[in-house]
Amino acid sequence: MSHKKRLYTLLIPFLLLMLVLGACSQPAAQPAEEEAPATEEVMEEATEEVAGEEAPAAEEAAEEAEAPAEEAAGEEAVEEEAFSVTVTDGLGNEVTLDARPMRIASATLGTDEILLDLVGPERLIAVTNLASDPTISNIADRPELEQIENQVEADPEQIIALEPDLVFVASFTDPAVIEQLQGAGVPVFVMGFFNSIDSIEQNILTIGELVGEPERAEEIVADMNATLDEVAAQVAEMEGEPPTALYLSSGGWVAGSATTVDDIITRAGGVNAAADLVDWNQVSEETIIEMDPDVVILSPYVTDEEFVDNPVFAGLSAVVNERVFVANDAHLSAVSQYVALGVEDVFEMLYLVPVSE
Amino acid sequence: MDSSHNGSGARSGAPLIRAEQVSYSIDDTLILREVSLVLHPGEMVGLIGPNGAGKSTLLKVLIGLWRGAEGDIRLIERPLASYTPREVARYVAYVPQTTAVDFAFTVREMVLMGRSPHLGRFEFEGEEDRRIADEAMHKTGVLHLADRFVNTLSGGERQRVFIARALAQQPRILLLDEPTANLDIRHQLDILDMVAGLAGEQGLGVIAAIHDLNLAAHFCGRLILLHEGRVLADDTPDAVLTPQNLSLSFGVEARVYRDPFTQGLRLSISRDGNGHHRAREEATSEGRSGRKPV
Amino acid sequence: MSSALATEGTTRFLLASQPISRRVVVVCGVLALVLVGVMIISAAHGPANIPYADVARLILRGLGFQTGLELPDSQFAIVNQVRLPRILVGALVGAALACSGATMQGIFRNPLADPGIIGVSAGGSLGAVIAISTGLVGESLWMLPLFSFVGAIGATTLVYLLSLVRGQSQPATLLLAGVALNSFLGALISAILLFSNRYPEVQAILSWLIGSLRGRGWAYFFAIVAPVILTTGLLFFFARDMNLLLLGEESAQGLGVNVPRTRFALLALAALSTGAAVSVVGPIGFVGLVVPHMLRLVIGPDYRLLLPASALGGALFLVTTDTVARLILQPAELQVGIITALLGAPFFLYLLYRNRRLIRVL
């Protein structure tokens, strides 16, 4: 008797939980239904398809239902019928889409920047809340940003509620979050960790393929390369030893080799003073004094006391020659096409001449 | 050391402690009610009474450990309130009930701490202090343990160390709170025998809270019986340990008799009005005590 | 004689039979010599390789002497402006933390007590985290230490007030109030961290929370030298009282210690000392807990010896671990807070293991 009673009490939280879940999912589905029944159908199919991997019968049913939905989508219908793409994401997992993604949610700043140029605001239902922060985002002042309704964090509930058909997260996103998103049947593309401009370009091309915009992706990469070539041409004209440069962030963190910053400095015609170190490293002031770079590029978070007004660094060549610059971190820390702007920035710091257009 | 010199003797000199109408309360609960007592040099007074009668509280109030008592307490002719804790510690040594120590002091270090009321802030113990400590250890029979760690000692040994520390204070008054609690019978006798000897030899005034009535009667020249914070009786053991007093304070039925072998005072105690649960307090020291009849 | 004393306890045992004054001179003399030695080694090593002789000349030059030898200005800056102040700040902080730790263990009669137990570190951390996350750190060099110090003292005061029972602070209530406030402050710090979406800010906070001596120049040294020496010196003043407190409140009072007043003074001094240390380097863990215990295992619990030895030992421990932190991955460096735990914990466990029969007498 008492055992049974205890079992029932155990059930109560579950029942409550189900009630809450039911109540939550309801309003999210509601507006979509009212606005455009056709899109809603497409969405349902998408979810069914993923869920149907184990049940071929359901898959067939979904395929049958596909036809009217495509008609509703209009002139793109023909293209979409052929749409099937499989790419490998940053974690080495295959991501397969059988329909052109129309409700894309981006949960990393890098993909915010790439996708806004790649697919535009119409197919982006969410970007990160970092996208509107001008200190780190390259798209903060873009008017299209306002058309994107949602600003999200890597929160599975928030994202699933938006009913996206493709989600972009980063390699540093909590694996449990990724697991939950995948469990909800949403295709997830995990952005890898990128530490060179080439890898960023490759990444843009992969994402372009996944979202069905390979030509646009190639255009973007071509633009980047044009900028890089421009800089390279000007670097080639420079005489003498290439200047050494050090990128210094708050707390003594410097960018060593195998970092994007290292690639940026190299492409801008400089030598990374911290190239002996691999990856990001915290170094003591004496290490910086020993490096004695020609140019110091400070992250905007470095306080004056920490470097400019620090008596320890008064004798550095870069300080004596007034070659200390504060970086535009949006450019230098970009993992999108905007990283090319970082190369321009650094070139100007190294050679004190503007990049000719 | 034997107990032939129990504290009943010399009542010479001015009183060491004179308390008049002392009341003390904690959180509005009256623990002591108008307690009056006097302690003379060379006296060993046993403080008896049931649990919660206020024995420990009285000891703490008497040396100002707990302040804020009503009434008048005079310590060696001066009001207690006019003493600093350090001054009190030069005249009064107090051995608390619990003597657990978690830190690894040696016995000698521990006994030397008794010298601290006599030392300046940054003063280290000198030769004289070490001599006094050695003497105290000798008197309490722990000199051979001087370099042992206190927390490796047995309960009886540790109790002796604490008394040695109290002696190193060179006090005129020694207050002991249940010095025999948790000790076996042999150690109980040893400790009380030693303390009674100190009172007789050195003219110390001793007040000891003692649980065991037979022991209290055996070693103390005078007993103070506390009941619900009041002094119910203050006199020789014969006069205090009456069936009437014991029934009133402890709620027990007692018979008092003379030990046929030693002529010492003995109690036979049972629960009041219930002959079935007869808890006899056994006579304690047959055959080894040479103490004179009270 | 207990066999526990046979081997490991021998040093302690032999020392204990000596008069305390002699033990203080011997133990502190040895520790001071080792400390000076480690400081010299630390000053001479780093990513920049400078020979000992040149280091000596550079220091002399820093003191205003003419050495007649031309050495590069960069080396002068490295030795005199980077290494020396960092070593001295480390020594001061180590001394402050170890003495405060020893004091807390005495007040609470609890070997697990450390300076953080009454909320100093958590309060200091919250203050620092607020300064970082509001961007006030950019205003002035002193914003972070100031906020941290105010947080440390504020939290401790709160814990103390919460623990008052009939106007007196009882160790048990103090301990519980400290534990509760620590987790509360910890939750606030975590919340701020989670809401902060600027990566460099999060990194600055995390790095501060681990504790670091990097970049601590002369300004920091001069900021804490007076408070640390003053508070630590005043703690020595209470050394014997702390011995008596170890025997329990009643014994202590019976031996002439004004327990409530002494306890308050000790808490205040330890909090000020730790607060000053934490405010410039972050809540470096382990020093306050482990250094006094390591010393106790060797020299015993007498505070008249333990306190000065803890000051020197704490300084020695932190200067050593910071030197390791600087050198182990050079030219990159680790945060000293990581090394104190990485080196301190195993070493302490080793001591515990070797002395396991003595543990009950800790």
Tab-separated table of N, CA, C and O in Angstrom, chain B residues 26-27 60 63-66 85-89 92-94 96-98 100-106 108-110 113-117 119-125 127 130 147-149 151-152 162 165 169 177, chain C residues 1-2 5 9 12-13 16-21 23-24 105-106 109-111 166 233 236-241 243-244 246-247 249-251 253-258 296 299-304 358 360-362:
chain	number	residue	atom	x	y	z
B	26	ILE	N	20.997	32.961	32.649
B	26	ILE	CA	21.327	32.879	31.224
B	26	ILE	C	20.010	32.934	30.461
B	26	ILE	O	19.136	32.100	30.679
B	27	ASP	N	19.892	33.898	29.590
B	27	ASP	CA	18.662	34.033	28.802
B	27	ASP	C	17.414	33.993	29.685
B	27	ASP	O	16.474	33.232	29.434
B	60	LYS	N	32.370	28.918	37.466
B	60	LYS	CA	32.738	29.887	36.421
B	60	LYS	C	32.430	31.307	36.855
B	60	LYS	O	33.174	32.242	36.546
B	63	ILE	N	35.075	32.820	39.433
B	63	ILE	CA	36.358	33.350	38.967
B	63	ILE	C	36.169	34.316	37.804
B	63	ILE	O	37.120	34.682	37.129
B	64	GLY	N	34.928	34.718	37.590
B	64	GLY	CA	34.698	35.748	36.580
B	64	GLY	C	34.798	35.253	35.149
B	64	GLY	O	34.908	36.028	34.210
B	65	LEU	N	34.776	33.932	34.972
B	65	LEU	CA	34.787	33.387	33.618
B	65	LEU	C	33.502	33.810	32.914
B	65	LEU	O	33.496	34.148	31.744
B	66	TRP	N	32.415	33.717	33.681
B	66	TRP	CA	31.153	34.249	33.197
B	66	TRP	C	30.863	35.509	34.008
B	66	TRP	O	30.739	35.448	35.228
B	85	PRO	N	41.206	39.604	33.701
B	85	PRO	CA	41.341	38.146	33.621
B	85	PRO	C	42.754	37.677	33.966
B	85	PRO	O	42.933	36.645	34.608
B	86	ARG	N	43.740	38.436	33.532
B	86	ARG	CA	45.125	38.044	33.829
B	86	ARG	C	45.401	38.053	35.326
B	86	ARG	O	46.054	37.167	35.854
B	87	GLU	N	44.887	39.074	35.999
B	87	GLU	CA	45.097	39.151	37.451
B	87	GLU	C	44.434	37.975	38.146
B	87	GLU	O	45.017	37.361	39.039
B	88	VAL	N	43.204	37.685	37.733
B	88	VAL	CA	42.503	36.556	38.329
B	88	VAL	C	43.349	35.302	38.168
B	88	VAL	O	43.525	34.519	39.109
B	89	ALA	N	43.925	35.129	36.962
B	89	ALA	CA	44.668	33.905	36.670
B	89	ALA	C	45.924	33.780	37.513
B	89	ALA	O	46.508	32.707	37.614
B	92	VAL	N	43.941	32.453	40.861
B	92	VAL	CA	43.012	31.337	40.765
B	92	VAL	C	43.374	30.466	39.569
B	92	VAL	O	43.541	30.970	38.466
B	93	ALA	N	43.483	29.163	39.820
B	93	ALA	CA	43.653	28.240	38.703
B	93	ALA	C	42.379	27.430	38.557
B	93	ALA	O	41.792	27.005	39.546
B	94	TYR	N	41.972	27.276	37.321
B	94	TYR	CA	40.704	26.606	37.045
B	94	TYR	C	40.964	25.427	36.122
B	94	TYR	O	41.601	25.574	35.083
B	96	PRO	N	39.017	22.939	33.835
B	96	PRO	CA	37.673	22.686	33.314
B	96	PRO	C	37.382	21.195	33.218
B	96	PRO	O	38.279	20.362	33.355
B	97	GLN	N	36.118	20.919	32.960
B	97	GLN	CA	35.670	19.532	32.946
B	97	GLN	C	36.270	18.747	31.792
B	97	GLN	O	36.761	17.649	31.956
B	98	THR	N	36.203	19.351	30.597
B	98	THR	CA	36.745	18.650	29.441
B	98	THR	C	38.199	19.049	29.250
B	98	THR	O	38.538	20.221	29.243
B	100	ALA	N	40.091	17.693	26.660
B	100	ALA	CA	40.519	17.198	25.356
B	100	ALA	C	41.402	18.245	24.690
B	100	ALA	O	41.146	19.436	24.780
B	101	VAL	N	42.458	17.791	24.047
B	101	VAL	CA	43.348	18.697	23.313
B	101	VAL	C	43.603	18.081	21.951
B	101	VAL	O	43.937	16.907	21.851
B	102	ASP	N	43.407	18.879	20.902
B	102	ASP	CA	43.595	18.329	19.554
B	102	ASP	C	44.979	18.640	19.000
B	102	ASP	O	45.358	18.144	17.969
B	103	PHE	N	45.688	19.511	19.663
B	103	PHE	CA	46.964	19.929	19.096
B	103	PHE	C	48.119	19.303	19.876
B	103	PHE	O	48.018	19.063	21.080
B	104	ALA	N	49.183	19.033	19.162
B	104	ALA	CA	50.255	18.215	19.710
B	104	ALA	C	51.235	19.014	20.560
B	104	ALA	O	52.382	19.197	20.206
B	105	PHE	N	50.774	19.478	21.699
B	105	PHE	CA	51.699	20.079	22.642
B	105	PHE	C	52.312	18.964	23.481
B	105	PHE	O	51.650	17.967	23.795
B	106	THR	N	53.565	19.145	23.886
B	106	THR	CA	54.128	18.188	24.837
B	106	THR	C	53.617	18.561	26.219
B	106	THR	O	53.120	19.666	26.443
B	108	ARG	N	55.297	19.169	28.816
B	108	ARG	CA	56.032	20.289	29.399
B	108	ARG	C	55.516	21.617	28.823
B	108	ARG	O	55.297	22.575	29.563
B	109	GLU	N	55.309	21.640	27.508
B	109	GLU	CA	54.780	22.867	26.899
B	109	GLU	C	53.444	23.246	27.536
B	109	GLU	O	53.175	24.405	27.833
B	110	MET	N	52.625	22.222	27.723
B	110	MET	CA	51.299	22.454	28.281
B	110	MET	C	51.394	23.008	29.702
B	110	MET	O	50.716	23.970	30.057
B	113	MET	N	52.418	26.551	30.002
B	113	MET	CA	51.381	27.554	29.703
B	113	MET	C	50.773	28.107	30.983
B	113	MET	O	50.241	29.205	30.989
B	114	GLY	N	50.865	27.340	32.059
B	114	GLY	CA	50.378	27.825	33.342
B	114	GLY	C	51.135	29.058	33.817
B	114	GLY	O	50.661	29.803	34.670
B	115	ARG	N	52.310	29.266	33.244
B	115	ARG	CA	53.097	30.422	33.655
B	115	ARG	C	52.661	31.695	32.965
B	115	ARG	O	53.097	32.794	33.327
B	116	SER	N	51.833	31.578	31.946
B	116	SER	CA	51.581	32.757	31.113
B	116	SER	C	50.950	33.943	31.857
B	116	SER	O	51.247	35.082	31.509
B	117	PRO	N	50.088	33.743	32.890
B	117	PRO	CA	49.573	34.942	33.569
B	117	PRO	C	50.682	35.752	34.238
B	117	PRO	O	50.488	36.922	34.557
B	119	LEU	N	53.745	36.172	32.842
B	119	LEU	CA	54.749	36.597	31.863
B	119	LEU	C	54.244	37.798	31.059
B	119	LEU	O	53.046	37.966	30.841
B	120	GLY	N	55.183	38.609	30.610
B	120	GLY	CA	54.838	39.731	29.730
B	120	GLY	C	54.505	39.226	28.343
B	120	GLY	O	54.772	38.065	28.011
B	121	ARG	N	53.916	40.099	27.510
B	121	ARG	CA	53.468	39.721	26.165
B	121	ARG	C	54.513	38.950	25.359
B	121	ARG	O	54.210	37.935	24.766
B	122	PHE	N	55.704	39.508	25.300
B	122	PHE	CA	56.719	38.891	24.448
B	122	PHE	C	57.780	38.157	25.257
B	122	PHE	O	58.817	37.789	24.758
B	123	GLU	N	57.466	37.932	26.548
B	123	GLU	CA	58.443	37.292	27.402
B	123	GLU	C	58.369	35.779	27.229
B	123	GLU	O	57.288	35.203	27.216
B	124	PHE	N	59.513	35.137	27.066
B	124	PHE	CA	59.543	33.678	27.045
B	124	PHE	C	59.743	33.176	28.468
B	124	PHE	O	60.262	33.895	29.321
B	125	GLU	N	59.358	31.907	28.713
B	125	GLU	CA	59.573	31.349	30.037
B	125	GLU	C	61.070	31.267	30.314
B	125	GLU	O	61.844	30.856	29.448
B	127	GLU	N	64.361	30.231	33.236
B	127	GLU	CA	64.780	29.075	34.045
B	127	GLU	C	63.823	28.856	35.226
B	127	GLU	O	63.436	27.742	35.524
B	130	ARG	N	60.629	27.290	34.177
B	130	ARG	CA	60.795	25.865	33.867
B	130	ARG	C	60.933	25.051	35.156
B	130	ARG	O	60.432	23.929	35.244
B	147	ASP	N	57.999	14.889	28.010
B	147	ASP	CA	58.206	15.078	26.578
B	147	ASP	C	57.208	14.324	25.719
B	147	ASP	O	57.333	14.285	24.501
B	148	ARG	N	56.205	13.743	26.359
B	148	ARG	CA	55.138	13.082	25.588
B	148	ARG	C	54.155	14.122	25.064
B	148	ARG	O	54.013	15.208	25.623
B	149	PHE	N	53.441	13.758	23.990
B	149	PHE	CA	52.401	14.646	23.491
B	149	PHE	C	51.140	14.464	24.329
B	149	PHE	O	50.741	13.334	24.624
B	151	ASN	N	48.090	14.731	23.713
B	151	ASN	CA	46.951	14.013	23.144
B	151	ASN	C	47.218	12.535	22.931
B	151	ASN	O	46.410	11.836	22.366
B	152	THR	N	48.381	12.050	23.366
B	152	THR	CA	48.608	10.602	23.330
B	152	THR	C	48.449	10.017	24.724
B	152	THR	O	48.650	8.823	24.913
B	162	PHE	N	46.708	18.608	33.453
B	162	PHE	CA	45.952	19.855	33.598
B	162	PHE	C	46.069	20.404	35.011
B	162	PHE	O	46.131	21.609	35.216
B	165	ARG	N	49.386	21.975	35.278
B	165	ARG	CA	49.364	23.298	34.664
B	165	ARG	C	48.742	24.311	35.629
B	165	ARG	O	49.227	25.426	35.777
B	169	GLN	N	50.570	27.739	37.731
B	169	GLN	CA	50.084	29.110	37.875
B	169	GLN	C	50.408	29.670	39.264
B	169	GLN	O	50.231	30.839	39.507
B	177	ASP	N	36.474	21.421	38.055
B	177	ASP	CA	35.126	21.050	37.632
B	177	ASP	C	35.128	19.570	37.270
B	177	ASP	O	35.680	19.180	36.238
C	1	MET	N	56.848	5.056	25.347
C	1	MET	CA	56.863	6.122	24.332
C	1	MET	C	56.164	5.641	23.065
C	1	MET	O	56.449	4.564	22.568
C	2	SER	N	55.300	6.427	22.558
C	2	SER	CA	54.548	6.039	21.368
C	2	SER	C	55.494	5.883	20.191
C	2	SER	O	56.388	6.699	19.979
C	5	LEU	N	56.399	8.536	17.493
C	5	LEU	CA	57.427	9.566	17.621
C	5	LEU	C	58.756	9.089	17.070
C	5	LEU	O	59.685	9.857	16.915
C	9	GLY	N	58.615	12.028	13.873
C	9	GLY	CA	58.435	13.011	14.923
C	9	GLY	C	59.747	13.414	15.584
C	9	GLY	O	59.756	14.264	16.454
C	12	ARG	N	60.793	17.136	15.539
C	12	ARG	CA	59.851	17.880	16.353
C	12	ARG	C	60.089	17.569	17.821
C	12	ARG	O	60.089	18.435	18.667
C	13	PHE	N	60.339	16.291	18.063
C	13	PHE	CA	60.506	15.810	19.422
C	13	PHE	C	61.758	16.419	20.052
C	13	PHE	O	61.740	16.958	21.139
C	16	ALA	N	61.298	20.079	20.616
C	16	ALA	CA	60.348	20.447	21.653
C	16	ALA	C	60.986	20.460	23.033
C	16	ALA	O	60.525	21.145	23.937
C	17	SER	N	62.073	19.682	23.195
C	17	SER	CA	62.671	19.662	24.517
C	17	SER	C	63.603	20.857	24.735
C	17	SER	O	64.118	21.064	25.825
C	18	GLN	N	63.824	21.620	23.682
C	18	GLN	CA	64.636	22.829	23.810
C	18	GLN	C	63.757	23.979	24.312
C	18	GLN	O	62.570	24.002	24.053
C	19	PRO	N	64.361	24.966	24.986
C	19	PRO	CA	63.567	26.134	25.372
C	19	PRO	C	63.031	26.847	24.132
C	19	PRO	O	63.701	26.890	23.097
C	20	ILE	N	61.848	27.396	24.277
C	20	ILE	CA	61.158	27.983	23.142
C	20	ILE	C	61.964	29.098	22.485
C	20	ILE	O	62.019	29.206	21.261
C	21	SER	N	62.644	29.914	23.299
C	21	SER	CA	63.385	31.040	22.721
C	21	SER	C	64.451	30.537	21.758
C	21	SER	O	64.634	31.072	20.674
C	23	ARG	N	64.426	27.691	20.174
C	23	ARG	CA	63.786	27.094	18.989
C	23	ARG	C	63.394	28.166	17.990
C	23	ARG	O	63.527	27.993	16.783
C	24	VAL	N	62.874	29.288	18.501
C	24	VAL	CA	62.479	30.366	17.593
C	24	VAL	C	63.676	30.840	16.790
C	24	VAL	O	63.619	30.982	15.567
C	105	GLN	N	43.110	28.668	12.269
C	105	GLN	CA	43.111	27.316	12.824
C	105	GLN	C	43.106	27.365	14.347
C	105	GLN	O	42.533	26.501	15.007
C	106	GLY	N	43.745	28.388	14.899
C	106	GLY	CA	43.750	28.542	16.347
C	106	GLY	C	42.407	29.010	16.874
C	106	GLY	O	41.894	28.479	17.857
C	109	ARG	N	40.103	26.209	16.472
C	109	ARG	CA	40.618	24.928	16.955
C	109	ARG	C	40.290	23.844	15.941
C	109	ARG	O	39.879	22.744	16.290
C	110	ASN	N	40.450	24.206	14.685
C	110	ASN	CA	40.037	23.304	13.623
C	110	ASN	C	41.122	23.312	12.559
C	110	ASN	O	41.428	24.346	11.990
C	111	PRO	N	41.722	22.154	12.307
C	111	PRO	CA	42.827	22.125	11.343
C	111	PRO	C	42.390	22.430	9.914
C	111	PRO	O	43.228	22.686	9.059
C	166	ARG	N	24.396	36.797	21.998
C	166	ARG	CA	24.502	37.581	23.225
C	166	ARG	C	25.768	38.423	23.202
C	166	ARG	O	26.559	38.428	24.132
C	233	GLY	N	52.530	41.566	12.339
C	233	GLY	CA	53.256	41.878	13.566
C	233	GLY	C	52.322	41.872	14.767
C	233	GLY	O	52.663	41.350	15.833
C	236	PHE	N	51.604	38.422	16.035
C	236	PHE	CA	52.642	37.867	16.911
C	236	PHE	C	52.364	38.252	18.366
C	236	PHE	O	52.665	37.510	19.288
C	237	PHE	N	51.831	39.432	18.522
C	237	PHE	CA	51.520	39.979	19.838
C	237	PHE	C	50.583	39.044	20.616
C	237	PHE	O	50.594	39.002	21.832
C	238	PHE	N	49.781	38.288	19.860
C	238	PHE	CA	48.795	37.413	20.497
C	238	PHE	C	49.218	35.945	20.499
C	238	PHE	O	48.388	35.063	20.736
C	239	ALA	N	50.508	35.708	20.199
C	239	ALA	CA	50.938	34.318	19.997
C	239	ALA	C	50.611	33.435	21.204
C	239	ALA	O	50.038	32.360	21.052
C	240	ARG	N	50.943	33.903	22.401
C	240	ARG	CA	50.709	33.042	23.547
C	240	ARG	C	49.210	32.861	23.805
C	240	ARG	O	48.751	31.789	24.190
C	241	ASP	N	48.458	33.946	23.589
C	241	ASP	CA	47.010	33.822	23.766
C	241	ASP	C	46.439	32.756	22.846
C	241	ASP	O	45.510	32.032	23.193
C	243	ASN	N	48.002	30.084	21.783
C	243	ASN	CA	48.299	28.783	22.402
C	243	ASN	C	47.209	28.429	23.399
C	243	ASN	O	46.713	27.312	23.435
C	244	LEU	N	46.864	29.403	24.227
C	244	LEU	CA	45.893	29.131	25.286
C	244	LEU	C	44.517	28.883	24.693
C	244	LEU	O	43.762	28.043	25.181
C	246	LEU	N	43.921	27.356	22.041
C	246	LEU	CA	43.895	25.975	21.546
C	246	LEU	C	43.399	25.016	22.623
C	246	LEU	O	42.896	23.946	22.334
C	247	LEU	N	43.566	25.405	23.886
C	247	LEU	CA	43.163	24.512	24.983
C	247	LEU	C	41.674	24.596	25.244
C	247	LEU	O	41.152	23.911	26.112
C	249	GLU	N	38.092	27.437	25.237
C	249	GLU	CA	37.719	28.757	25.704
C	249	GLU	C	37.879	28.899	27.215
C	249	GLU	O	38.428	29.881	27.719
C	250	GLU	N	37.433	27.872	27.957
C	250	GLU	CA	37.460	27.988	29.410
C	250	GLU	C	38.872	27.950	29.960
C	250	GLU	O	39.231	28.734	30.839
C	251	SER	N	39.668	27.028	29.429
C	251	SER	CA	41.058	26.969	29.875
C	251	SER	C	41.748	28.289	29.590
C	251	SER	O	42.482	28.821	30.418
C	253	GLN	N	40.477	31.276	29.225
C	253	GLN	CA	40.018	32.334	30.099
C	253	GLN	C	40.579	32.135	31.509
C	253	GLN	O	40.994	33.076	32.171
C	254	GLY	N	40.602	30.863	31.935
C	254	GLY	CA	41.154	30.550	33.244
C	254	GLY	C	42.613	30.916	33.371
C	254	GLY	O	43.122	31.141	34.452
C	255	LEU	N	43.306	30.965	32.225
C	255	LEU	CA	44.716	31.336	32.247
C	255	LEU	C	44.904	32.818	31.932
C	255	LEU	O	45.997	33.261	31.615
C	256	GLY	N	43.827	33.571	31.994
C	256	GLY	CA	43.960	35.021	31.929
C	256	GLY	C	43.727	35.644	30.567
C	256	GLY	O	44.022	36.821	30.370
C	257	VAL	N	43.222	34.865	29.587
C	257	VAL	CA	42.956	35.448	28.273
C	257	VAL	C	41.539	36.027	28.261
C	257	VAL	O	40.602	35.358	28.660
C	258	ASN	N	41.426	37.247	27.810
C	258	ASN	CA	40.092	37.817	27.595
C	258	ASN	C	39.599	37.285	26.258
C	258	ASN	O	39.874	37.841	25.203
C	296	ARG	N	53.668	22.706	11.472
C	296	ARG	CA	53.280	22.046	12.722
C	296	ARG	C	53.845	20.643	12.823
C	296	ARG	O	54.243	20.198	13.875
C	299	ILE	N	57.608	21.457	13.653
C	299	ILE	CA	58.023	22.247	14.813
C	299	ILE	C	56.990	22.289	15.927
C	299	ILE	O	57.231	22.901	16.962
C	300	GLY	N	55.828	21.683	15.721
C	300	GLY	CA	54.844	21.652	16.795
C	300	GLY	C	53.907	22.843	16.759
C	300	GLY	O	54.051	23.735	15.931
C	301	PRO	N	52.937	22.850	17.654
C	301	PRO	CA	51.849	23.820	17.549
C	301	PRO	C	52.066	25.133	18.299
C	301	PRO	O	51.184	25.979	18.290
C	302	ASP	N	53.218	25.308	18.952
C	302	ASP	CA	53.398	26.511	19.767
C	302	ASP	C	53.407	27.764	18.877
C	302	ASP	O	54.294	27.932	18.043
C	303	TYR	N	52.414	28.631	19.082
C	303	TYR	CA	52.258	29.780	18.191
C	303	TYR	C	53.411	30.768	18.262
C	303	TYR	O	53.646	31.501	17.322
C	304	ARG	N	54.115	30.795	19.389
C	304	ARG	CA	55.230	31.729	19.467
C	304	ARG	C	56.307	31.352	18.463
C	304	ARG	O	57.079	32.186	18.012
C	358	LEU	N	50.821	10.375	13.226
C	358	LEU	CA	50.790	11.585	14.052
C	358	LEU	C	49.568	12.435	13.746
C	358	LEU	O	49.344	13.449	14.387
C	360	ARG	N	46.460	12.231	14.239
C	360	ARG	CA	45.508	12.499	15.306
C	360	ARG	C	46.044	13.545	16.269
C	360	ARG	O	45.312	14.083	17.068
C	361	VAL	N	47.344	13.777	16.223
C	361	VAL	CA	47.877	14.803	17.102
C	361	VAL	C	48.084	16.115	16.348
C	361	VAL	O	48.711	17.025	16.841
C	362	LEU	N	47.566	16.192	15.145
C	362	LEU	CA	47.650	17.460	14.436
C	362	LEU	C	46.892	18.500	15.241
C	362	LEU	O	46.898	19.626	15.013
